[in-house]
Short mmCIF file of C-alpha atoms in Angstrom, two decimals:
data_model
loop_
_atom_site.label_atom_id
_atom_site.label_comp_id
_atom_site.label_asym_id
_atom_site.label_seq_id
_atom_site.Cartn_x
_atom_site.Cartn_y
_atom_site.Cartn_z
CA MET A 1 -54.80 -14.78 39.99
CA GLU A 2 -53.30 -17.66 41.94
CA PRO A 3 -54.13 -17.73 45.70
CA ARG A 4 -51.24 -16.56 47.94
CA ARG A 5 -49.62 -19.41 49.88
CA PRO A 6 -49.70 -19.32 53.72
CA PRO A 7 -46.41 -18.34 55.42
CA ARG A 8 -44.12 -21.17 56.45
CA THR A 9 -42.98 -21.71 60.04
CA VAL A 10 -39.57 -22.62 61.37
CA SER A 11 -40.79 -26.12 62.08
CA ASP A 12 -41.39 -26.58 58.42
CA PRO A 13 -38.37 -28.64 57.12
CA LYS A 14 -38.20 -26.51 53.97
CA VAL A 15 -37.44 -23.35 56.00
CA ARG A 16 -33.71 -22.78 56.55
CA GLN A 17 -32.64 -22.28 60.23
CA VAL A 18 -29.36 -20.39 60.62
CA GLY A 19 -27.36 -20.28 63.86
CA PHE A 20 -30.21 -20.42 66.40
CA PHE A 21 -32.59 -22.84 68.15
CA THR A 22 -36.22 -22.23 69.12
CA SER A 23 -38.30 -24.12 71.57
CA GLU A 24 -41.60 -23.03 70.07
CA PRO A 25 -42.50 -22.68 66.42
CA THR A 26 -42.41 -19.08 65.40
CA SER A 27 -44.06 -17.82 62.25
CA ILE A 28 -41.68 -15.90 60.06
CA THR A 29 -43.00 -14.10 57.08
CA GLY A 30 -41.02 -12.55 54.28
CA ASN A 31 -42.09 -9.04 55.26
CA SER A 32 -40.95 -9.45 58.88
CA ILE A 33 -37.52 -10.67 57.77
CA ASN A 34 -37.10 -7.82 55.32
CA SER A 35 -38.04 -5.20 57.90
CA SER A 36 -35.84 -6.32 60.79
CA SER A 37 -32.65 -8.15 61.51
CA SER A 38 -31.72 -9.51 64.92
CA ILE A 39 -28.47 -10.45 66.63
CA LEU A 40 -28.82 -13.99 67.83
CA GLU A 41 -26.74 -16.23 70.01
CA GLY A 42 -25.38 -19.35 68.44
CA ALA A 43 -25.08 -22.78 69.96
CA GLY A 44 -22.45 -23.44 72.60
CA GLY A 45 -22.64 -19.93 74.11
CA ASP A 46 -20.52 -18.26 71.37
CA ASN A 47 -21.47 -14.69 70.63
CA ARG A 48 -21.87 -15.07 66.86
CA THR A 49 -23.79 -12.48 64.94
CA GLU A 50 -25.55 -13.45 61.76
CA ILE A 51 -28.05 -11.59 59.67
CA LEU A 52 -30.79 -13.65 58.16
CA LYS A 53 -30.90 -13.40 54.36
CA PRO A 54 -34.24 -12.17 53.13
CA LEU A 55 -36.33 -14.81 51.43
CA LYS A 56 -37.44 -13.81 47.95
CA GLU A 57 -41.18 -13.28 47.79
CA LYS A 58 -42.88 -15.41 45.17
CA THR A 59 -44.72 -13.36 42.57
CA THR A 60 -47.33 -14.38 40.08
CA LYS A 61 -46.89 -14.37 36.32
CA ALA A 62 -49.05 -11.26 35.97
CA GLU A 63 -46.98 -9.37 38.54
CA ARG A 64 -43.74 -10.30 36.81
CA ARG A 65 -45.13 -9.16 33.48
CA ALA A 66 -46.17 -5.84 34.99
CA LEU A 67 -42.70 -5.39 36.50
CA GLN A 68 -41.03 -6.06 33.12
CA ASP A 69 -43.34 -3.55 31.41
CA SER A 70 -42.46 -0.88 33.95
CA GLN A 71 -38.71 -1.56 33.50
CA ARG A 72 -39.02 -1.34 29.71
CA ALA A 73 -40.88 1.96 30.02
CA ALA A 74 -38.18 3.35 32.33
CA LYS A 75 -35.40 2.31 29.91
CA ALA A 76 -37.20 3.87 26.96
CA ALA A 77 -37.68 7.12 28.87
CA ALA A 78 -34.03 7.20 29.89
CA LYS A 79 -32.94 6.49 26.30
CA ALA A 80 -35.12 9.32 25.00
CA GLU A 81 -33.49 11.73 27.49
CA GLY A 82 -29.99 10.50 26.45
CA VAL A 83 -29.19 8.99 29.85
CA LYS A 84 -27.87 5.45 30.01
CA PRO A 85 -29.90 3.51 32.61
CA HIS A 86 -27.92 1.55 35.19
CA GLY A 87 -30.78 -0.25 36.81
CA ALA A 88 -34.17 0.55 38.25
CA PRO A 89 -35.16 4.24 38.30
CA GLY A 90 -34.07 6.12 41.35
CA THR A 91 -31.49 3.56 42.39
CA ALA A 92 -27.72 3.86 42.06
CA LYS A 93 -25.50 0.89 41.53
CA PRO A 94 -22.80 0.67 44.22
CA THR A 95 -19.24 0.61 42.91
CA LYS A 96 -16.99 -2.19 44.04
CA ALA A 97 -13.48 -1.52 45.21
CA PRO A 98 -10.94 -3.15 42.89
CA SER A 99 -9.54 -6.27 44.45
CA GLN A 100 -6.01 -7.65 44.13
CA LYS A 101 -7.37 -10.69 42.33
CA SER A 102 -9.00 -8.60 39.62
CA GLU A 103 -5.80 -6.57 39.18
CA THR A 104 -3.67 -9.69 38.74
CA ALA A 105 -6.23 -11.13 36.35
CA SER A 106 -6.15 -7.95 34.25
CA VAL A 107 -2.32 -8.01 34.19
CA ILE A 108 -2.32 -11.66 33.06
CA ALA A 109 -4.93 -10.89 30.42
CA SER A 110 -2.91 -7.93 29.08
CA GLU A 111 0.29 -10.01 28.96
CA LYS A 112 -1.52 -12.79 27.15
CA LYS A 113 -2.95 -10.27 24.71
CA GLY A 114 0.54 -8.88 24.08
CA THR A 115 2.01 -12.32 23.40
CA ASP A 116 -0.87 -13.10 21.06
CA ARG A 117 -0.20 -9.86 19.22
CA LEU A 118 3.50 -10.73 18.86
CA ALA A 119 2.65 -14.22 17.65
CA GLU A 120 0.29 -12.71 15.10
CA LYS A 121 3.07 -10.40 13.87
CA ASP A 122 5.40 -13.38 13.46
CA ARG A 123 2.71 -15.21 11.55
CA LYS A 124 2.24 -12.23 9.25
CA LYS A 125 6.00 -12.22 8.53
CA ASP A 126 5.81 -15.83 7.35
CA VAL A 127 2.96 -15.08 4.95
CA PRO A 128 4.33 -14.24 1.49
CA HIS A 129 3.77 -10.67 0.30
CA PRO A 130 0.85 -10.35 -2.14
CA ARG A 131 1.91 -9.96 -5.74
CA MET A 132 1.38 -6.75 -7.65
CA GLN A 133 -1.92 -6.77 -9.54
CA TYR A 134 -1.42 -4.80 -12.74
CA ASP A 135 -5.15 -4.34 -13.37
CA ASP A 136 -5.18 -1.87 -10.45
CA THR A 137 -4.60 1.42 -12.28
CA SER A 138 -3.74 3.52 -9.23
CA ARG A 139 -1.06 1.10 -8.01
CA VAL A 140 0.34 0.76 -11.52
CA GLU A 141 0.72 4.54 -11.87
CA LYS A 142 2.55 4.74 -8.53
CA ALA A 143 4.83 1.87 -9.58
CA LYS A 144 5.63 3.63 -12.85
CA LYS A 145 6.72 6.78 -11.02
CA ARG A 146 9.08 4.79 -8.81
CA SER A 147 10.31 2.65 -11.69
CA VAL A 148 13.90 2.99 -12.88
CA VAL A 149 13.38 0.98 -16.07
CA LYS A 150 11.18 2.52 -18.75
CA GLN A 151 8.05 0.40 -19.14
CA THR A 152 5.77 0.88 -22.13
CA GLU A 153 2.56 -1.12 -22.28
CA VAL A 154 1.96 -3.27 -25.33
CA ARG A 155 -0.63 -2.09 -27.78
CA ASN A 156 -2.77 -5.22 -27.82
CA ARG A 157 -3.13 -6.40 -24.24
CA VAL A 158 -4.60 -9.82 -23.50
CA GLU A 159 -7.61 -9.15 -21.29
CA LEU A 160 -7.44 -12.50 -19.47
CA PHE A 161 -3.95 -11.60 -18.18
CA ARG A 162 -4.49 -7.95 -17.30
CA HIS A 163 -3.37 -8.70 -13.73
CA LEU A 164 0.13 -9.54 -15.05
CA PRO A 165 2.63 -6.98 -16.43
CA GLN A 166 2.38 -6.65 -20.22
CA PHE A 167 5.14 -4.29 -21.34
CA GLU A 168 7.24 -3.95 -24.45
CA HIS A 169 10.60 -5.64 -24.01
CA GLY A 170 12.62 -3.96 -26.76
CA THR A 171 13.08 -0.53 -25.15
CA LYS A 172 14.08 -1.58 -21.62
CA LEU A 173 17.74 -2.44 -22.17
CA SER A 174 18.79 0.65 -24.12
CA ASP A 175 16.93 2.97 -21.74
CA LEU A 176 18.52 1.39 -18.68
CA GLU A 177 22.03 1.59 -20.16
CA SER A 178 21.59 5.33 -20.78
CA LYS A 179 20.48 5.97 -17.18
CA PHE A 180 23.48 4.48 -15.41
CA PHE A 181 24.74 7.80 -13.97
CA GLU A 182 21.23 9.11 -13.26
CA LEU A 183 20.23 6.29 -10.92
CA ASP A 184 20.16 6.51 -7.14
CA PRO A 185 23.19 4.97 -5.45
CA MET A 186 23.07 1.55 -7.13
CA HIS A 187 25.96 -0.83 -6.70
CA PRO A 188 27.63 -1.66 -10.04
CA ALA A 189 27.41 -5.40 -9.37
CA ILE A 190 23.62 -5.18 -8.91
CA TYR A 191 23.32 -3.03 -12.02
CA LYS A 192 25.36 -5.52 -14.06
CA VAL A 193 23.23 -8.49 -12.96
CA GLY A 194 20.06 -6.55 -13.79
CA LEU A 195 21.32 -5.89 -17.33
CA GLN A 196 22.18 -9.57 -17.75
CA TYR A 197 18.68 -10.57 -16.61
CA LEU A 198 17.16 -8.08 -19.03
CA SER A 199 19.22 -9.21 -22.02
CA GLY A 200 18.74 -12.92 -21.25
CA ASP A 201 22.46 -13.62 -20.79
CA ILE A 202 21.69 -15.31 -17.45
CA SER A 203 18.80 -17.77 -17.44
CA GLY A 204 17.83 -20.74 -15.34
CA GLY A 205 16.77 -20.77 -11.69
CA ASN A 206 20.12 -21.78 -10.18
CA ALA A 207 22.21 -19.48 -12.40
CA ARG A 208 20.02 -16.45 -11.69
CA CYS A 209 20.03 -17.11 -7.93
CA ILE A 210 23.82 -17.58 -7.75
CA ALA A 211 24.42 -14.40 -9.79
CA MET A 212 22.13 -12.39 -7.50
CA LEU A 213 23.78 -13.69 -4.31
CA ASN A 214 27.25 -12.99 -5.67
CA ALA A 215 26.15 -9.43 -6.47
CA PHE A 216 24.82 -9.07 -2.92
CA GLN A 217 28.20 -10.20 -1.61
CA GLU A 218 29.96 -7.47 -3.57
CA ALA A 219 27.47 -4.88 -2.32
CA ILE A 220 27.94 -5.98 1.31
CA LYS A 221 31.75 -5.80 0.99
CA ASP A 222 31.53 -2.15 -0.13
CA TYR A 223 28.82 -1.20 2.38
CA SER A 224 29.44 1.22 5.24
CA THR A 225 26.86 2.17 7.86
CA PRO A 226 25.79 5.86 7.68
CA LEU A 227 25.87 8.05 10.77
CA ALA A 228 22.91 7.82 13.18
CA LYS A 229 21.80 4.54 11.58
CA THR A 230 22.14 0.88 12.50
CA LEU A 231 23.59 -1.72 10.17
CA THR A 232 20.64 -4.08 10.51
CA ARG A 233 17.97 -1.60 9.45
CA ASP A 234 19.95 0.29 6.83
CA LEU A 235 21.38 -2.80 5.12
CA THR A 236 17.95 -4.42 4.99
CA ALA A 237 16.60 -1.29 3.29
CA LYS A 238 19.50 -1.38 0.81
CA ILE A 239 18.81 -5.04 -0.05
CA SER A 240 15.13 -4.20 -0.56
CA SER A 241 16.01 -1.41 -3.01
CA TYR A 242 18.33 -3.77 -4.91
CA VAL A 243 15.56 -6.37 -5.10
CA SER A 244 13.10 -3.75 -6.45
CA PHE A 245 15.56 -2.92 -9.22
CA LEU A 246 16.04 -6.59 -10.14
CA ILE A 247 12.26 -7.12 -10.24
CA GLN A 248 11.95 -4.28 -12.76
CA CYS A 249 14.52 -6.00 -14.95
CA ARG A 250 12.82 -9.40 -14.67
CA PRO A 251 10.37 -10.88 -12.12
CA LEU A 252 12.01 -12.94 -9.40
CA SER A 253 11.85 -16.71 -9.43
CA VAL A 254 10.70 -18.66 -6.37
CA SER A 255 14.28 -19.74 -5.62
CA MET A 256 15.48 -16.13 -5.66
CA GLY A 257 12.68 -15.11 -3.29
CA ASN A 258 13.66 -17.85 -0.83
CA ALA A 259 17.32 -16.80 -1.00
CA ILE A 260 16.40 -13.15 -0.33
CA ARG A 261 14.32 -14.17 2.69
CA PHE A 262 17.26 -16.19 3.98
CA LEU A 263 19.63 -13.23 3.66
CA LYS A 264 17.25 -10.78 5.38
CA ASN A 265 16.71 -13.30 8.16
CA ARG A 266 20.47 -13.56 8.70
CA ILE A 267 20.80 -9.76 8.76
CA ALA A 268 18.03 -9.47 11.36
CA LYS A 269 19.69 -12.09 13.59
CA LEU A 270 23.13 -10.46 13.65
CA PRO A 271 24.35 -9.98 17.27
CA LEU A 272 24.41 -6.34 18.37
CA ASN A 273 27.89 -6.65 19.88
CA LEU A 274 29.54 -7.39 16.52
CA SER A 275 31.48 -4.69 14.76
CA GLU A 276 30.66 -3.65 11.20
CA SER A 277 33.54 -5.60 9.66
CA GLU A 278 32.62 -8.75 11.64
CA SER A 279 28.96 -8.46 10.63
CA LYS A 280 29.87 -8.10 6.96
CA ALA A 281 32.24 -11.09 7.13
CA THR A 282 29.49 -13.16 8.79
CA LEU A 283 26.95 -12.30 6.07
CA ILE A 284 29.39 -13.06 3.25
CA SER A 285 30.17 -16.41 4.87
CA ASP A 286 26.45 -17.18 5.23
CA ILE A 287 25.88 -16.46 1.52
CA ASP A 288 28.77 -18.75 0.55
CA GLN A 289 27.34 -21.47 2.78
CA PHE A 290 23.89 -21.08 1.22
CA ILE A 291 25.27 -21.36 -2.34
CA ASN A 292 27.40 -24.36 -1.46
CA GLU A 293 24.87 -26.35 0.58
CA LYS A 294 21.51 -25.42 -0.94
CA ILE A 295 22.52 -25.30 -4.61
CA ILE A 296 25.82 -27.03 -5.45
CA LEU A 297 25.71 -29.91 -2.96
CA ALA A 298 21.95 -30.22 -3.38
CA VAL A 299 22.35 -30.81 -7.14
CA ARG A 300 25.03 -33.43 -6.46
CA ALA A 301 22.70 -35.26 -4.06
CA ILE A 302 19.95 -35.21 -6.69
CA VAL A 303 22.34 -36.59 -9.34
CA LYS A 304 23.44 -39.39 -7.00
CA ASP A 305 19.84 -40.52 -6.39
CA ALA A 306 18.57 -40.04 -9.93
CA VAL A 307 21.35 -42.10 -11.53
CA THR A 308 20.08 -45.19 -9.69
CA LYS A 309 16.85 -44.94 -11.69
CA ILE A 310 18.64 -45.21 -15.05
CA ARG A 311 19.19 -48.72 -16.43
CA ASP A 312 20.95 -50.06 -19.49
CA GLY A 313 18.76 -49.86 -22.59
CA ASP A 314 16.58 -47.02 -21.29
CA THR A 315 15.30 -44.26 -23.53
CA LEU A 316 15.16 -41.06 -21.48
CA LEU A 317 13.15 -38.04 -22.56
CA THR A 318 13.79 -34.52 -21.32
CA TYR A 319 12.23 -31.20 -22.21
CA GLY A 320 13.99 -27.88 -22.66
CA SER A 321 17.24 -27.38 -20.76
CA SER A 322 17.65 -28.18 -17.07
CA SER A 323 21.08 -27.98 -15.42
CA ALA A 324 20.20 -30.77 -12.96
CA VAL A 325 18.96 -33.10 -15.70
CA GLU A 326 22.06 -32.39 -17.78
CA MET A 327 24.33 -33.35 -14.86
CA ILE A 328 22.32 -36.55 -14.31
CA LEU A 329 22.69 -37.63 -17.94
CA LEU A 330 26.41 -36.83 -18.06
CA HIS A 331 27.11 -38.64 -14.78
CA ALA A 332 25.20 -41.74 -15.92
CA HIS A 333 27.20 -41.71 -19.15
CA GLU A 334 30.46 -41.48 -17.17
CA LEU A 335 29.39 -44.54 -15.15
CA GLY A 336 29.21 -46.52 -18.43
CA LYS A 337 25.44 -46.94 -18.63
CA LYS A 338 24.04 -47.48 -22.13
CA PHE A 339 20.96 -45.38 -22.85
CA GLN A 340 19.48 -43.00 -25.39
CA VAL A 341 18.27 -39.45 -24.86
CA VAL A 342 15.32 -37.75 -26.57
CA VAL A 343 15.47 -33.94 -26.31
CA VAL A 344 12.06 -32.30 -26.87
CA ASP A 345 12.04 -28.59 -27.61
CA SER A 346 9.63 -25.76 -28.44
CA ARG A 347 9.64 -22.18 -29.60
CA PRO A 348 10.39 -19.39 -28.94
CA LYS A 349 13.56 -19.98 -26.89
CA LEU A 350 14.54 -23.41 -28.28
CA GLU A 351 16.70 -24.05 -25.21
CA GLY A 352 16.87 -27.75 -26.04
CA GLN A 353 19.24 -27.06 -28.91
CA LEU A 354 21.93 -25.83 -26.49
CA LEU A 355 21.47 -28.92 -24.32
CA LEU A 356 21.59 -31.15 -27.40
CA ARG A 357 24.93 -29.69 -28.52
CA ARG A 358 26.50 -30.21 -25.10
CA LEU A 359 25.27 -33.81 -24.81
CA VAL A 360 26.39 -34.78 -28.31
CA LYS A 361 29.77 -33.21 -27.65
CA LYS A 362 30.17 -35.55 -24.64
CA GLY A 363 29.36 -38.60 -26.78
CA LEU A 364 25.73 -39.33 -25.83
CA HIS A 365 23.34 -40.80 -28.40
CA CYS A 366 20.55 -38.23 -28.77
CA THR A 367 17.36 -37.59 -30.74
CA TYR A 368 15.90 -34.12 -31.22
CA ALA A 369 12.16 -33.53 -31.67
CA ASN A 370 9.73 -30.67 -31.47
CA ILE A 371 6.92 -30.75 -28.96
CA ASN A 372 4.26 -31.32 -31.61
CA ALA A 373 5.82 -34.77 -32.30
CA LEU A 374 5.62 -35.76 -28.63
CA SER A 375 2.84 -38.33 -28.94
CA TYR A 376 4.61 -40.09 -31.84
CA ILE A 377 7.81 -40.80 -29.91
CA MET A 378 6.43 -41.35 -26.40
CA HIS A 379 5.78 -45.07 -26.97
CA GLU A 380 9.56 -45.60 -27.26
CA VAL A 381 10.36 -43.74 -24.02
CA THR A 382 10.93 -45.58 -20.73
CA ARG A 383 11.38 -42.58 -18.41
CA VAL A 384 10.83 -38.81 -18.46
CA LEU A 385 13.25 -36.51 -16.61
CA LEU A 386 12.12 -32.92 -16.06
CA GLY A 387 13.53 -29.93 -14.26
CA ALA A 388 11.44 -27.47 -12.25
CA SER A 389 11.44 -23.80 -11.40
CA SER A 390 9.50 -24.55 -8.21
CA VAL A 391 7.37 -27.19 -6.49
CA LEU A 392 4.33 -25.86 -4.65
CA SER A 393 2.99 -27.22 -1.38
CA ASN A 394 0.14 -29.16 -3.04
CA GLY A 395 2.65 -31.13 -5.16
CA THR A 396 2.11 -29.01 -8.27
CA VAL A 397 5.22 -28.51 -10.42
CA TYR A 398 5.86 -24.98 -11.69
CA SER A 399 8.19 -25.26 -14.68
CA ARG A 400 8.98 -24.11 -18.21
CA VAL A 401 5.86 -23.82 -20.38
CA GLY A 402 5.29 -27.11 -22.17
CA SER A 403 6.32 -29.30 -19.24
CA ALA A 404 2.68 -29.97 -18.36
CA SER A 405 1.98 -31.23 -21.88
CA VAL A 406 4.98 -33.59 -21.70
CA ALA A 407 3.88 -34.95 -18.30
CA MET A 408 0.27 -35.45 -19.44
CA VAL A 409 1.28 -37.35 -22.58
CA ALA A 410 3.69 -39.50 -20.56
CA HIS A 411 0.93 -40.24 -18.05
CA GLU A 412 -1.36 -41.33 -20.90
CA PHE A 413 1.33 -43.71 -22.18
CA ARG A 414 2.04 -44.92 -18.60
CA VAL A 415 5.61 -43.65 -18.64
CA PRO A 416 6.95 -42.56 -15.20
CA VAL A 417 7.72 -38.85 -14.83
CA LEU A 418 10.63 -37.94 -12.52
CA VAL A 419 10.97 -34.26 -11.54
CA CYS A 420 14.36 -33.04 -10.27
CA CYS A 421 14.14 -30.02 -7.97
CA GLU A 422 16.25 -28.65 -5.11
CA ALA A 423 14.54 -28.12 -1.76
CA TYR A 424 15.28 -24.38 -1.70
CA LYS A 425 12.93 -24.02 -4.68
CA PHE A 426 9.96 -25.41 -2.77
CA ASP A 427 7.22 -22.91 -1.96
CA GLU A 428 4.33 -22.76 0.51
CA ARG A 429 1.96 -21.36 -2.11
CA VAL A 430 -0.82 -23.38 -3.73
CA GLN A 431 -1.57 -22.81 -7.39
CA LEU A 432 -4.08 -24.68 -9.53
CA ASP A 433 -3.60 -22.99 -12.90
CA SER A 434 -1.12 -20.97 -14.95
CA ILE A 435 -3.28 -17.84 -15.06
CA CYS A 436 -3.32 -16.38 -11.54
CA SER A 437 0.48 -16.11 -11.31
CA ASN A 438 2.94 -16.34 -14.18
CA GLU A 439 5.62 -14.48 -16.08
CA LEU A 440 4.95 -13.08 -19.53
CA GLY A 441 7.77 -13.10 -22.06
CA ASP A 442 8.32 -10.87 -25.07
CA PRO A 443 5.24 -11.22 -27.34
CA ASP A 444 7.35 -10.36 -30.40
CA ALA A 445 9.40 -13.51 -29.83
CA ILE A 446 6.51 -15.73 -30.96
CA SER A 447 5.30 -13.43 -33.73
CA LYS A 448 8.61 -13.22 -35.58
CA VAL A 449 10.11 -16.22 -37.37
CA ASN A 450 13.66 -16.20 -38.69
CA GLY A 451 13.84 -15.94 -42.47
CA ARG A 452 10.20 -14.94 -42.87
CA GLU A 453 8.61 -11.50 -43.03
CA ASP A 454 5.19 -11.42 -41.49
CA LYS A 455 2.92 -8.43 -41.02
CA LEU A 456 0.75 -10.09 -38.38
CA CYS A 457 2.60 -8.36 -35.55
CA ASN A 458 1.19 -5.00 -36.70
CA ASN A 459 -2.37 -6.26 -36.80
CA GLU A 460 -4.49 -4.52 -34.14
CA ASN A 461 -6.97 -7.39 -34.03
CA LEU A 462 -4.32 -9.95 -33.06
CA GLN A 463 -3.01 -10.39 -29.51
CA PHE A 464 0.17 -12.34 -28.73
CA LEU A 465 0.67 -14.15 -25.43
CA ASN A 466 4.04 -15.60 -24.48
CA LEU A 467 3.73 -17.49 -21.19
CA VAL A 468 7.03 -18.46 -19.58
CA TYR A 469 5.82 -21.10 -17.09
CA ASP A 470 3.02 -23.59 -16.71
CA VAL A 471 1.64 -25.75 -13.90
CA THR A 472 1.78 -29.56 -13.88
CA PRO A 473 -0.74 -31.23 -11.54
CA SER A 474 0.65 -33.71 -9.04
CA ASP A 475 -1.42 -36.53 -10.59
CA TYR A 476 0.95 -36.58 -13.58
CA VAL A 477 4.15 -36.69 -11.49
CA SER A 478 5.44 -40.10 -10.37
CA MET A 479 8.30 -38.94 -8.12
CA ILE A 480 10.14 -35.78 -7.07
CA ILE A 481 13.91 -36.16 -6.59
CA THR A 482 15.28 -33.63 -4.08
CA ASP A 483 18.37 -33.26 -1.93
CA TYR A 484 16.26 -34.73 0.90
CA GLY A 485 15.71 -37.90 -1.12
CA MET A 486 13.11 -39.26 -3.53
CA VAL A 487 9.58 -38.43 -2.39
CA PRO A 488 6.07 -38.59 -3.87
CA PRO A 489 4.28 -35.28 -4.56
CA THR A 490 2.11 -35.79 -1.46
CA SER A 491 5.20 -35.44 0.77
CA VAL A 492 6.09 -31.94 -0.45
CA PRO A 493 4.57 -30.21 2.65
CA VAL A 494 6.91 -32.26 4.84
CA ILE A 495 9.93 -31.03 2.86
CA VAL A 496 8.69 -27.44 3.14
CA ARG A 497 8.27 -27.78 6.91
CA GLU A 498 11.69 -29.38 7.45
CA TYR A 499 13.41 -26.82 5.24
CA LYS A 500 11.78 -24.01 7.23
CA LYS A 501 12.88 -25.54 10.54
CA GLU A 502 16.43 -25.87 9.24
CA HIS A 503 16.51 -22.19 8.31
CA LEU A 504 15.22 -21.14 11.70
CA LEU A 505 17.93 -23.15 13.44
CA VAL A 506 20.80 -22.06 11.18
#
């Protein structure tokens, strides 16, 4: 053990003197200070009372170790008895009276916590809802019970795409037509648009979105708020039920999802002092403004910018049928520019044939080719013009299946690829492949060929997969032409941010 140090005196400079003076050195030990406290006079004759703080007695390492062992033993004994120890045995911890400072601090902390919780709720609203995973059997069974449209699974499912809906397409239309009077209160305009989606009479991102918004306008005109309900909540629930019905007819496109979010946002922001007729008129006006500004005028702005990239003697290649690309080609032809058009097409829809007929009817010089001849004609092409169903935040283009192959071949031949897409089709999602999220078409459409009888469709060992969209990496895209101007794929997040700000301010 270490030898105990001798006690220090007041004359020692290391000993603290508080509020008194001594003429003679007095020895003060730790024990004497702990046992007594004296009232002393301070300098200048003031009667100041001060209690000397006890000096902590220095202990050796062995003593400290023994003290820790005794405390551990006391805690273990208290734990065994089920009593929570608050300190040394036999001692009670004094409770402090709550101060005003602690109360204000707790109020500030609770307010901050509440604001954080609200901000987190707002953030959760911005996050897109997770898509239905059709490999989850329990969720699929619940969805089937709520479903209005009869959905029969295909016999030979493709295992790689089990998370996507794989249903037979032939029985949906007839079953839905027979259930018209059995459905829950469904507006006839919504029902009509659903049938047109199901039969394929309406196709294309802009056409589908405009038809849906027009149907919503008709439903809002005929809407009346039930008793004991508010317009904001009840109309939002009605729109959600209409959207569920349209999804059963055909999955929504990205542009339709953005338009639905816009409409629900406008419903939520309706002033409470408006009457029902004024609220309905406001919503109908907002829908008209959305169609005019975000679709019609946006396409015109794209046409105006894209025409400047067409020169005399160009050979322009397009794939499938895009309404924006068609307007660009027709406008350039009206301006007197001399160029040729190559329309590339593929089964099963062969949409390029419809575009080809319309262009030839207007007097354009066109060439028609199938996608398997793409590499043979690409060396004659000077520019590629493609449409898009959506552009994701990482610059990836989500478009008709086959667009990625066209862009890759053009990139190999060093031909610039220009993608025409309206800003309301941009999405915050990031997608790297065509597997995690896609739409599956009718598998019988690729198994049956006109004028040929084939028994392969009845073969149990053969699985048919008809993907509707594919993903084109941003490396194969030279420029994206939007209503905000011509931007590279790396600037897509800026467009998404500005478009979101604009919607919040509208």
